[in-house]
Amino acid sequence: GDSVTQMEGPVTLSEEAFLTINCTYTATGYPSLFWYVQYPGEGLQLLLKATKADDKGSNKGFEATYRKETTSFHLEKGSVQVSDSAVYFCALSDRYGGSQGNLIFGKGTKLSVKP
Amino acid sequence: DAGITQSPRHKVTETGTPVTLRCHQTENHRYMYWYRQDPGHGLRLIHYSYGVKDTDKGEVSDGYSVSRSKTEDFLLTLESATSSQTSVYFCAISEGRGHQETQYFGPGTRLLVL
């Protein structure tokens, strides 16, 4: 079945450092890919998404490119801030494939940014 | 903001008692979902609904039932709560169609079963 694998954390960075969180997927169809962010004590917020190969999603300085050839959707940010400290989840959805529209999540990566 | 509220936001209960969590949406979305979040597991789907009275099981449905008698409310019931059901529960709705379909989440309910 469909699945998502993301790098395990926690990840600790200094402010202004470059961030990469790796995410790879397996899917039977042609999924849409998502990054969600969960700030401490809060629910999940959609950070960005991409719906087809080579699409780049971007929001709040974060970017991720849908790479079909490597089945990856890595999250990047050029300069992190303390306020980016959160748990980041990679997810896929495929209404016409294995997941039938349900979100399949990775286990989450906790990011801590130190001043 | 997808207009999703969950109640209660926090609940402590005892093993063996029934518990019902409510998800309410104000924007007439057809699809609604219940997930649980546990450390080391990410979020896992419990049940989902694709319309009034239309529901189906997810990955971790054992011990849970759901009901959707009107579009705006999706109820999750633990018939007899167990300690393994201590978790954070999130409701979600789905917007868009096909590859543009995107889920948005409520604020969550933190449940502790003693």
PDB file of C-alpha atoms in Angstrom:
ATOM      1  CA  GLY A   1       0.000   0.000   0.000  1.00  0.00           C
ATOM      2  CA  ASP A   2       0.855   3.661  -0.079  1.00  0.00           C
ATOM      3  CA  SER A   3       3.356   4.880   2.485  1.00  0.00           C
ATOM      4  CA  VAL A   4       5.464   7.883   3.505  1.00  0.00           C
ATOM      5  CA  THR A   5       8.906   7.810   5.094  1.00  0.00           C
ATOM      6  CA  GLN A   6      10.459  10.931   6.539  1.00  0.00           C
ATOM      7  CA  MET A   7      13.691  11.504   8.357  1.00  0.00           C
ATOM      8  CA  GLU A   8      13.562  10.914  12.054  1.00  0.00           C
ATOM      9  CA  GLY A   9      14.262  13.716  14.406  1.00  0.00           C
ATOM     10  CA  PRO A  10      14.680  15.554  16.456  1.00  0.00           C
ATOM     11  CA  VAL A  11      16.537  18.085  14.357  1.00  0.00           C
ATOM     12  CA  THR A  12      18.234  20.934  16.184  1.00  0.00           C
ATOM     13  CA  LEU A  13      19.524  23.938  14.255  1.00  0.00           C
ATOM     14  CA  SER A  14      20.805  27.395  15.013  1.00  0.00           C
ATOM     15  CA  GLU A  15      18.868  30.386  13.808  1.00  0.00           C
ATOM     16  CA  GLU A  16      19.558  31.251  10.152  1.00  0.00           C
ATOM     17  CA  ALA A  17      20.774  27.726   9.353  1.00  0.00           C
ATOM     18  CA  PHE A  18      19.631  25.848   6.248  1.00  0.00           C
ATOM     19  CA  LEU A  19      16.941  23.230   6.779  1.00  0.00           C
ATOM     20  CA  THR A  20      16.268  20.029   4.883  1.00  0.00           C
ATOM     21  CA  ILE A  21      13.776  17.405   6.025  1.00  0.00           C
ATOM     22  CA  ASN A  22      13.761  14.383   3.761  1.00  0.00           C
ATOM     23  CA  CYS A  23      10.545  12.704   2.683  1.00  0.00           C
ATOM     24  CA  THR A  24      10.090   9.785   0.302  1.00  0.00           C
ATOM     25  CA  TYR A  25       6.926   7.983  -0.661  1.00  0.00           C
ATOM     26  CA  THR A  26       5.549   4.882  -2.303  1.00  0.00           C
ATOM     27  CA  ALA A  27       2.235   5.049  -4.095  1.00  0.00           C
ATOM     28  CA  THR A  28       0.255   2.934  -6.512  1.00  0.00           C
ATOM     29  CA  GLY A  29      -1.223   5.910  -8.337  1.00  0.00           C
ATOM     30  CA  TYR A  30      -0.367   9.570  -8.852  1.00  0.00           C
ATOM     31  CA  PRO A  31      -0.624  11.168  -5.430  1.00  0.00           C
ATOM     32  CA  SER A  32      -0.721  14.727  -4.261  1.00  0.00           C
ATOM     33  CA  LEU A  33       1.946  15.511  -1.684  1.00  0.00           C
ATOM     34  CA  PHE A  34       1.724  17.710   1.396  1.00  0.00           C
ATOM     35  CA  TRP A  35       3.707  19.150   4.234  1.00  0.00           C
ATOM     36  CA  TYR A  36       1.817  19.942   7.423  1.00  0.00           C
ATOM     37  CA  VAL A  37       3.235  21.762  10.447  1.00  0.00           C
ATOM     38  CA  GLN A  38       2.189  21.401  14.072  1.00  0.00           C
ATOM     39  CA  TYR A  39       3.282  24.094  16.490  1.00  0.00           C
ATOM     40  CA  PRO A  40       3.449  23.187  20.181  1.00  0.00           C
ATOM     41  CA  GLY A  41       0.001  22.577  21.633  1.00  0.00           C
ATOM     42  CA  GLU A  42      -1.785  23.202  18.355  1.00  0.00           C
ATOM     43  CA  GLY A  43      -3.413  21.268  15.531  1.00  0.00           C
ATOM     44  CA  LEU A  44      -1.990  20.589  12.090  1.00  0.00           C
ATOM     45  CA  GLN A  45      -1.737  23.396   9.580  1.00  0.00           C
ATOM     46  CA  LEU A  46      -1.180  22.928   5.884  1.00  0.00           C
ATOM     47  CA  LEU A  47       2.254  24.324   5.060  1.00  0.00           C
ATOM     48  CA  LEU A  48       2.463  23.583   1.336  1.00  0.00           C
ATOM     49  CA  LYS A  49       1.431  21.087  -1.286  1.00  0.00           C
ATOM     50  CA  ALA A  50       2.201  19.867  -4.808  1.00  0.00           C
ATOM     51  CA  THR A  51      -0.183  18.005  -7.030  1.00  0.00           C
ATOM     52  CA  LYS A  52       1.936  16.721  -9.923  1.00  0.00           C
ATOM     53  CA  ALA A  53       5.484  15.882 -10.866  1.00  0.00           C
ATOM     54  CA  ASP A  54       7.961  18.791 -10.893  1.00  0.00           C
ATOM     55  CA  ASP A  55       5.509  21.072  -9.085  1.00  0.00           C
ATOM     56  CA  LYS A  56       7.094  23.201  -6.372  1.00  0.00           C
ATOM     57  CA  GLY A  57       5.044  24.085  -3.327  1.00  0.00           C
ATOM     58  CA  SER A  58       6.113  27.079  -1.277  1.00  0.00           C
ATOM     59  CA  ASN A  59       4.923  29.023   1.751  1.00  0.00           C
ATOM     60  CA  LYS A  60       6.525  31.111   4.519  1.00  0.00           C
ATOM     61  CA  GLY A  61       9.989  30.598   3.004  1.00  0.00           C
ATOM     62  CA  PHE A  62       9.603  26.817   2.902  1.00  0.00           C
ATOM     63  CA  GLU A  63       9.794  24.934  -0.388  1.00  0.00           C
ATOM     64  CA  ALA A  64       9.373  21.361  -1.590  1.00  0.00           C
ATOM     65  CA  THR A  65       9.539  19.931  -5.105  1.00  0.00           C
ATOM     66  CA  TYR A  66       7.569  16.880  -6.220  1.00  0.00           C
ATOM     67  CA  ARG A  67      10.194  14.544  -7.686  1.00  0.00           C
ATOM     68  CA  LYS A  68       8.546  11.563  -9.344  1.00  0.00           C
ATOM     69  CA  GLU A  69      11.829  10.009 -10.497  1.00  0.00           C
ATOM     70  CA  THR A  70      13.122   9.782  -6.940  1.00  0.00           C
ATOM     71  CA  THR A  71       9.672   9.573  -5.276  1.00  0.00           C
ATOM     72  CA  SER A  72      10.663  12.391  -2.959  1.00  0.00           C
ATOM     73  CA  PHE A  73       9.232  15.621  -1.565  1.00  0.00           C
ATOM     74  CA  HIS A  74      11.979  17.092   0.618  1.00  0.00           C
ATOM     75  CA  LEU A  75      11.205  20.191   2.674  1.00  0.00           C
ATOM     76  CA  GLU A  76      13.748  23.029   2.595  1.00  0.00           C
ATOM     77  CA  LYS A  77      14.160  26.479   4.059  1.00  0.00           C
ATOM     78  CA  GLY A  78      17.141  28.710   3.503  1.00  0.00           C
ATOM     79  CA  SER A  79      17.225  30.416   6.894  1.00  0.00           C
ATOM     80  CA  VAL A  80      15.244  29.069   9.828  1.00  0.00           C
ATOM     81  CA  GLN A  81      13.932  31.137  12.706  1.00  0.00           C
ATOM     82  CA  VAL A  82      13.149  30.250  16.302  1.00  0.00           C
ATOM     83  CA  SER A  83       9.467  30.549  15.385  1.00  0.00           C
ATOM     84  CA  ASP A  84       9.865  27.623  12.958  1.00  0.00           C
ATOM     85  CA  SER A  85      10.280  25.231  15.873  1.00  0.00           C
ATOM     86  CA  ALA A  86       7.523  22.672  15.374  1.00  0.00           C
ATOM     87  CA  VAL A  87       6.796  19.152  14.200  1.00  0.00           C
ATOM     88  CA  TYR A  88       6.652  18.716  10.424  1.00  0.00           C
ATOM     89  CA  PHE A  89       4.647  15.966   8.746  1.00  0.00           C
ATOM     90  CA  CYS A  90       4.940  14.786   5.171  1.00  0.00           C
ATOM     91  CA  ALA A  91       1.778  13.218   3.730  1.00  0.00           C
ATOM     92  CA  LEU A  92       0.271  11.931   0.520  1.00  0.00           C
ATOM     93  CA  SER A  93      -3.236  11.540  -0.791  1.00  0.00           C
ATOM     94  CA  ASP A  94      -4.478   9.803  -3.897  1.00  0.00           C
ATOM     95  CA  ARG A  95      -8.232   9.803  -4.477  1.00  0.00           C
ATOM     96  CA  TYR A  96      -7.883   7.396  -7.411  1.00  0.00           C
ATOM     97  CA  GLY A  97      -5.105   5.214  -6.054  1.00  0.00           C
ATOM     98  CA  GLY A  98      -4.280   3.192  -2.977  1.00  0.00           C
ATOM     99  CA  SER A  99      -5.149   5.787  -0.374  1.00  0.00           C
ATOM    100  CA  GLN A 100      -8.580   6.602  -1.882  1.00  0.00           C
ATOM    101  CA  GLY A 101      -8.278  10.207  -0.817  1.00  0.00           C
ATOM    102  CA  ASN A 102      -7.241   9.469   2.730  1.00  0.00           C
ATOM    103  CA  LEU A 103      -4.050  11.096   3.960  1.00  0.00           C
ATOM    104  CA  ILE A 104      -1.094   8.817   4.597  1.00  0.00           C
ATOM    105  CA  PHE A 105       1.340  10.480   7.017  1.00  0.00           C
ATOM    106  CA  GLY A 106       4.969  10.118   7.830  1.00  0.00           C
ATOM    107  CA  LYS A 107       5.812   9.879  11.521  1.00  0.00           C
ATOM    108  CA  GLY A 108       6.809  13.512  11.833  1.00  0.00           C
ATOM    109  CA  THR A 109      10.088  15.344  12.358  1.00  0.00           C
ATOM    110  CA  LYS A 110      10.524  17.612  15.349  1.00  0.00           C
ATOM    111  CA  LEU A 111      12.539  20.731  14.603  1.00  0.00           C
ATOM    112  CA  SER A 112      14.052  22.884  17.318  1.00  0.00           C
ATOM    113  CA  VAL A 113      15.715  26.155  16.369  1.00  0.00           C
ATOM    114  CA  LYS A 114      18.058  27.754  18.908  1.00  0.00           C
ATOM    115  CA  PRO A 115      18.755  31.496  19.001  1.00  0.00           C
TER     116      PRO A 115
ATOM    117  CA  ASP B   1      -9.666  28.496   8.771  1.00  0.00           C
ATOM    118  CA  ALA B   2     -11.939  25.720   7.515  1.00  0.00           C
ATOM    119  CA  GLY B   3     -14.545  26.346  10.208  1.00  0.00           C
ATOM    120  CA  ILE B   4     -13.877  23.173  12.181  1.00  0.00           C
ATOM    121  CA  THR B   5     -14.455  22.907  15.905  1.00  0.00           C
ATOM    122  CA  GLN B   6     -13.980  19.938  18.183  1.00  0.00           C
ATOM    123  CA  SER B   7     -15.485  19.278  21.582  1.00  0.00           C
ATOM    124  CA  PRO B   8     -14.477  18.667  24.204  1.00  0.00           C
ATOM    125  CA  ARG B   9     -10.909  19.937  23.831  1.00  0.00           C
ATOM    126  CA  HIS B  10      -9.716  17.970  26.832  1.00  0.00           C
ATOM    127  CA  LYS B  11     -11.213  14.968  28.578  1.00  0.00           C
ATOM    128  CA  VAL B  12     -10.186  12.625  31.351  1.00  0.00           C
ATOM    129  CA  THR B  13     -12.191   9.443  31.731  1.00  0.00           C
ATOM    130  CA  GLU B  14     -11.943   6.028  33.304  1.00  0.00           C
ATOM    131  CA  THR B  15     -11.420   2.669  31.637  1.00  0.00           C
ATOM    132  CA  GLY B  16     -14.688   1.087  30.578  1.00  0.00           C
ATOM    133  CA  THR B  17     -16.702   4.293  30.247  1.00  0.00           C
ATOM    134  CA  PRO B  18     -18.203   5.432  26.944  1.00  0.00           C
ATOM    135  CA  VAL B  19     -16.837   8.599  25.388  1.00  0.00           C
ATOM    136  CA  THR B  20     -18.122  10.653  22.462  1.00  0.00           C
ATOM    137  CA  LEU B  21     -16.084  13.281  20.672  1.00  0.00           C
ATOM    138  CA  ARG B  22     -17.751  15.779  18.383  1.00  0.00           C
ATOM    139  CA  CYS B  23     -16.498  17.426  15.230  1.00  0.00           C
ATOM    140  CA  HIS B  24     -18.504  20.311  13.838  1.00  0.00           C
ATOM    141  CA  GLN B  25     -18.011  22.098  10.528  1.00  0.00           C
ATOM    142  CA  THR B  26     -19.796  25.104   9.159  1.00  0.00           C
ATOM    143  CA  GLU B  27     -18.975  24.961   5.441  1.00  0.00           C
ATOM    144  CA  ASN B  28     -20.997  21.989   4.167  1.00  0.00           C
ATOM    145  CA  HIS B  29     -18.006  19.770   3.343  1.00  0.00           C
ATOM    146  CA  ARG B  30     -18.880  16.298   2.175  1.00  0.00           C
ATOM    147  CA  TYR B  31     -15.816  14.445   3.462  1.00  0.00           C
ATOM    148  CA  MET B  32     -14.910  14.319   7.148  1.00  0.00           C
ATOM    149  CA  TYR B  33     -12.218  12.305   8.932  1.00  0.00           C
ATOM    150  CA  TRP B  34     -11.118  11.227  12.394  1.00  0.00           C
ATOM    151  CA  TYR B  35      -7.408  10.663  13.115  1.00  0.00           C
ATOM    152  CA  ARG B  36      -5.482   9.841  16.218  1.00  0.00           C
ATOM    153  CA  GLN B  37      -1.969  11.123  16.899  1.00  0.00           C
ATOM    154  CA  ASP B  38       0.473   9.122  18.962  1.00  0.00           C
ATOM    155  CA  PRO B  39       4.224   9.573  19.480  1.00  0.00           C
ATOM    156  CA  GLY B  40       6.203   7.622  16.906  1.00  0.00           C
ATOM    157  CA  HIS B  41       3.148   6.964  14.736  1.00  0.00           C
ATOM    158  CA  GLY B  42       2.279  10.283  13.179  1.00  0.00           C
ATOM    159  CA  LEU B  43      -1.433  10.493  12.455  1.00  0.00           C
ATOM    160  CA  ARG B  44      -3.496   7.424  11.686  1.00  0.00           C
ATOM    161  CA  LEU B  45      -6.972   7.346  10.215  1.00  0.00           C
ATOM    162  CA  ILE B  46      -9.716   5.914  12.423  1.00  0.00           C
ATOM    163  CA  HIS B  47     -12.883   6.425  10.343  1.00  0.00           C
ATOM    164  CA  TYR B  48     -14.074   8.716   7.628  1.00  0.00           C
ATOM    165  CA  SER B  49     -17.366   9.858   6.172  1.00  0.00           C
ATOM    166  CA  TYR B  50     -18.277  10.674   2.580  1.00  0.00           C
ATOM    167  CA  GLY B  51     -21.767  11.922   3.302  1.00  0.00           C
ATOM    168  CA  VAL B  52     -24.661  11.800   5.737  1.00  0.00           C
ATOM    169  CA  LYS B  53     -24.954   8.248   7.043  1.00  0.00           C
ATOM    170  CA  ASP B  54     -22.026   7.168   4.807  1.00  0.00           C
ATOM    171  CA  THR B  55     -18.964   6.116   6.749  1.00  0.00           C
ATOM    172  CA  ASP B  56     -16.076   3.701   6.387  1.00  0.00           C
ATOM    173  CA  LYS B  57     -13.226   2.316   8.434  1.00  0.00           C
ATOM    174  CA  GLY B  58      -9.671   3.514   8.450  1.00  0.00           C
ATOM    175  CA  GLU B  59      -6.418   1.957   9.518  1.00  0.00           C
ATOM    176  CA  VAL B  60      -7.104   1.836  13.278  1.00  0.00           C
ATOM    177  CA  SER B  61     -10.885   1.506  13.621  1.00  0.00           C
ATOM    178  CA  ASP B  62     -11.072  -1.253  16.254  1.00  0.00           C
ATOM    179  CA  GLY B  63     -12.795   0.000  19.409  1.00  0.00           C
ATOM    180  CA  TYR B  64     -14.291   3.045  17.685  1.00  0.00           C
ATOM    181  CA  SER B  65     -17.581   3.808  16.006  1.00  0.00           C
ATOM    182  CA  VAL B  66     -18.777   6.906  14.193  1.00  0.00           C
ATOM    183  CA  SER B  67     -22.007   8.514  13.171  1.00  0.00           C
ATOM    184  CA  ARG B  68     -22.964  11.290  10.824  1.00  0.00           C
ATOM    185  CA  SER B  69     -26.645  12.131  10.967  1.00  0.00           C
ATOM    186  CA  LYS B  70     -26.204  15.606   9.478  1.00  0.00           C
ATOM    187  CA  THR B  71     -23.607  17.190   7.249  1.00  0.00           C
ATOM    188  CA  GLU B  72     -22.078  19.439   9.860  1.00  0.00           C
ATOM    189  CA  ASP B  73     -21.467  16.905  12.645  1.00  0.00           C
ATOM    190  CA  PHE B  74     -19.242  13.835  12.726  1.00  0.00           C
ATOM    191  CA  LEU B  75     -19.193  11.962  16.043  1.00  0.00           C
ATOM    192  CA  LEU B  76     -16.534   9.546  17.236  1.00  0.00           C
ATOM    193  CA  THR B  77     -17.532   7.128  19.993  1.00  0.00           C
ATOM    194  CA  LEU B  78     -15.375   4.942  22.171  1.00  0.00           C
ATOM    195  CA  GLU B  79     -17.931   2.428  23.409  1.00  0.00           C
ATOM    196  CA  SER B  80     -15.759   1.294  26.312  1.00  0.00           C
ATOM    197  CA  ALA B  81     -12.607   3.347  26.651  1.00  0.00           C
ATOM    198  CA  THR B  82      -9.272   1.643  27.237  1.00  0.00           C
ATOM    199  CA  SER B  83      -5.905   3.081  28.236  1.00  0.00           C
ATOM    200  CA  SER B  84      -4.583   2.364  24.732  1.00  0.00           C
ATOM    201  CA  GLN B  85      -7.055   4.942  23.447  1.00  0.00           C
ATOM    202  CA  THR B  86      -5.306   7.712  25.339  1.00  0.00           C
ATOM    203  CA  SER B  87      -4.326   9.974  22.473  1.00  0.00           C
ATOM    204  CA  VAL B  88      -4.902  13.250  20.721  1.00  0.00           C
ATOM    205  CA  TYR B  89      -7.810  13.067  18.288  1.00  0.00           C
ATOM    206  CA  PHE B  90      -8.059  15.273  15.241  1.00  0.00           C
ATOM    207  CA  CYS B  91     -10.980  15.821  12.954  1.00  0.00           C
ATOM    208  CA  ALA B  92     -10.445  16.944   9.373  1.00  0.00           C
ATOM    209  CA  ILE B  93     -12.478  18.016   6.364  1.00  0.00           C
ATOM    210  CA  SER B  94     -11.571  17.800   2.714  1.00  0.00           C
ATOM    211  CA  GLU B  95     -11.780  20.654   0.214  1.00  0.00           C
ATOM    212  CA  GLY B  96     -11.340  20.562  -3.521  1.00  0.00           C
ATOM    213  CA  ARG B  97     -11.565  17.713  -5.986  1.00  0.00           C
ATOM    214  CA  GLY B  98      -9.214  15.235  -7.603  1.00  0.00           C
ATOM    215  CA  HIS B  99      -5.573  16.159  -7.263  1.00  0.00           C
ATOM    216  CA  GLN B 100      -6.481  19.512  -5.685  1.00  0.00           C
ATOM    217  CA  GLU B 101      -8.171  17.786  -2.780  1.00  0.00           C
ATOM    218  CA  THR B 102      -6.717  19.042   0.508  1.00  0.00           C
ATOM    219  CA  GLN B 103      -7.515  18.211   4.104  1.00  0.00           C
ATOM    220  CA  TYR B 104      -7.765  20.796   6.879  1.00  0.00           C
ATOM    221  CA  PHE B 105      -7.694  19.950  10.536  1.00  0.00           C
ATOM    222  CA  GLY B 106      -9.522  20.941  13.667  1.00  0.00           C
ATOM    223  CA  PRO B 107      -7.741  21.955  16.883  1.00  0.00           C
ATOM    224  CA  GLY B 108      -7.788  18.455  18.408  1.00  0.00           C
ATOM    225  CA  THR B 109      -9.142  16.738  21.514  1.00  0.00           C
ATOM    226  CA  ARG B 110      -6.719  15.471  24.122  1.00  0.00           C
ATOM    227  CA  LEU B 111      -8.147  12.304  25.747  1.00  0.00           C
ATOM    228  CA  LEU B 112      -6.697  10.611  28.804  1.00  0.00           C
ATOM    229  CA  VAL B 113      -8.111   7.228  29.807  1.00  0.00           C
ATOM    230  CA  LEU B 114      -7.152   6.251  33.356  1.00  0.00           C
TER     231      LEU B 114
END
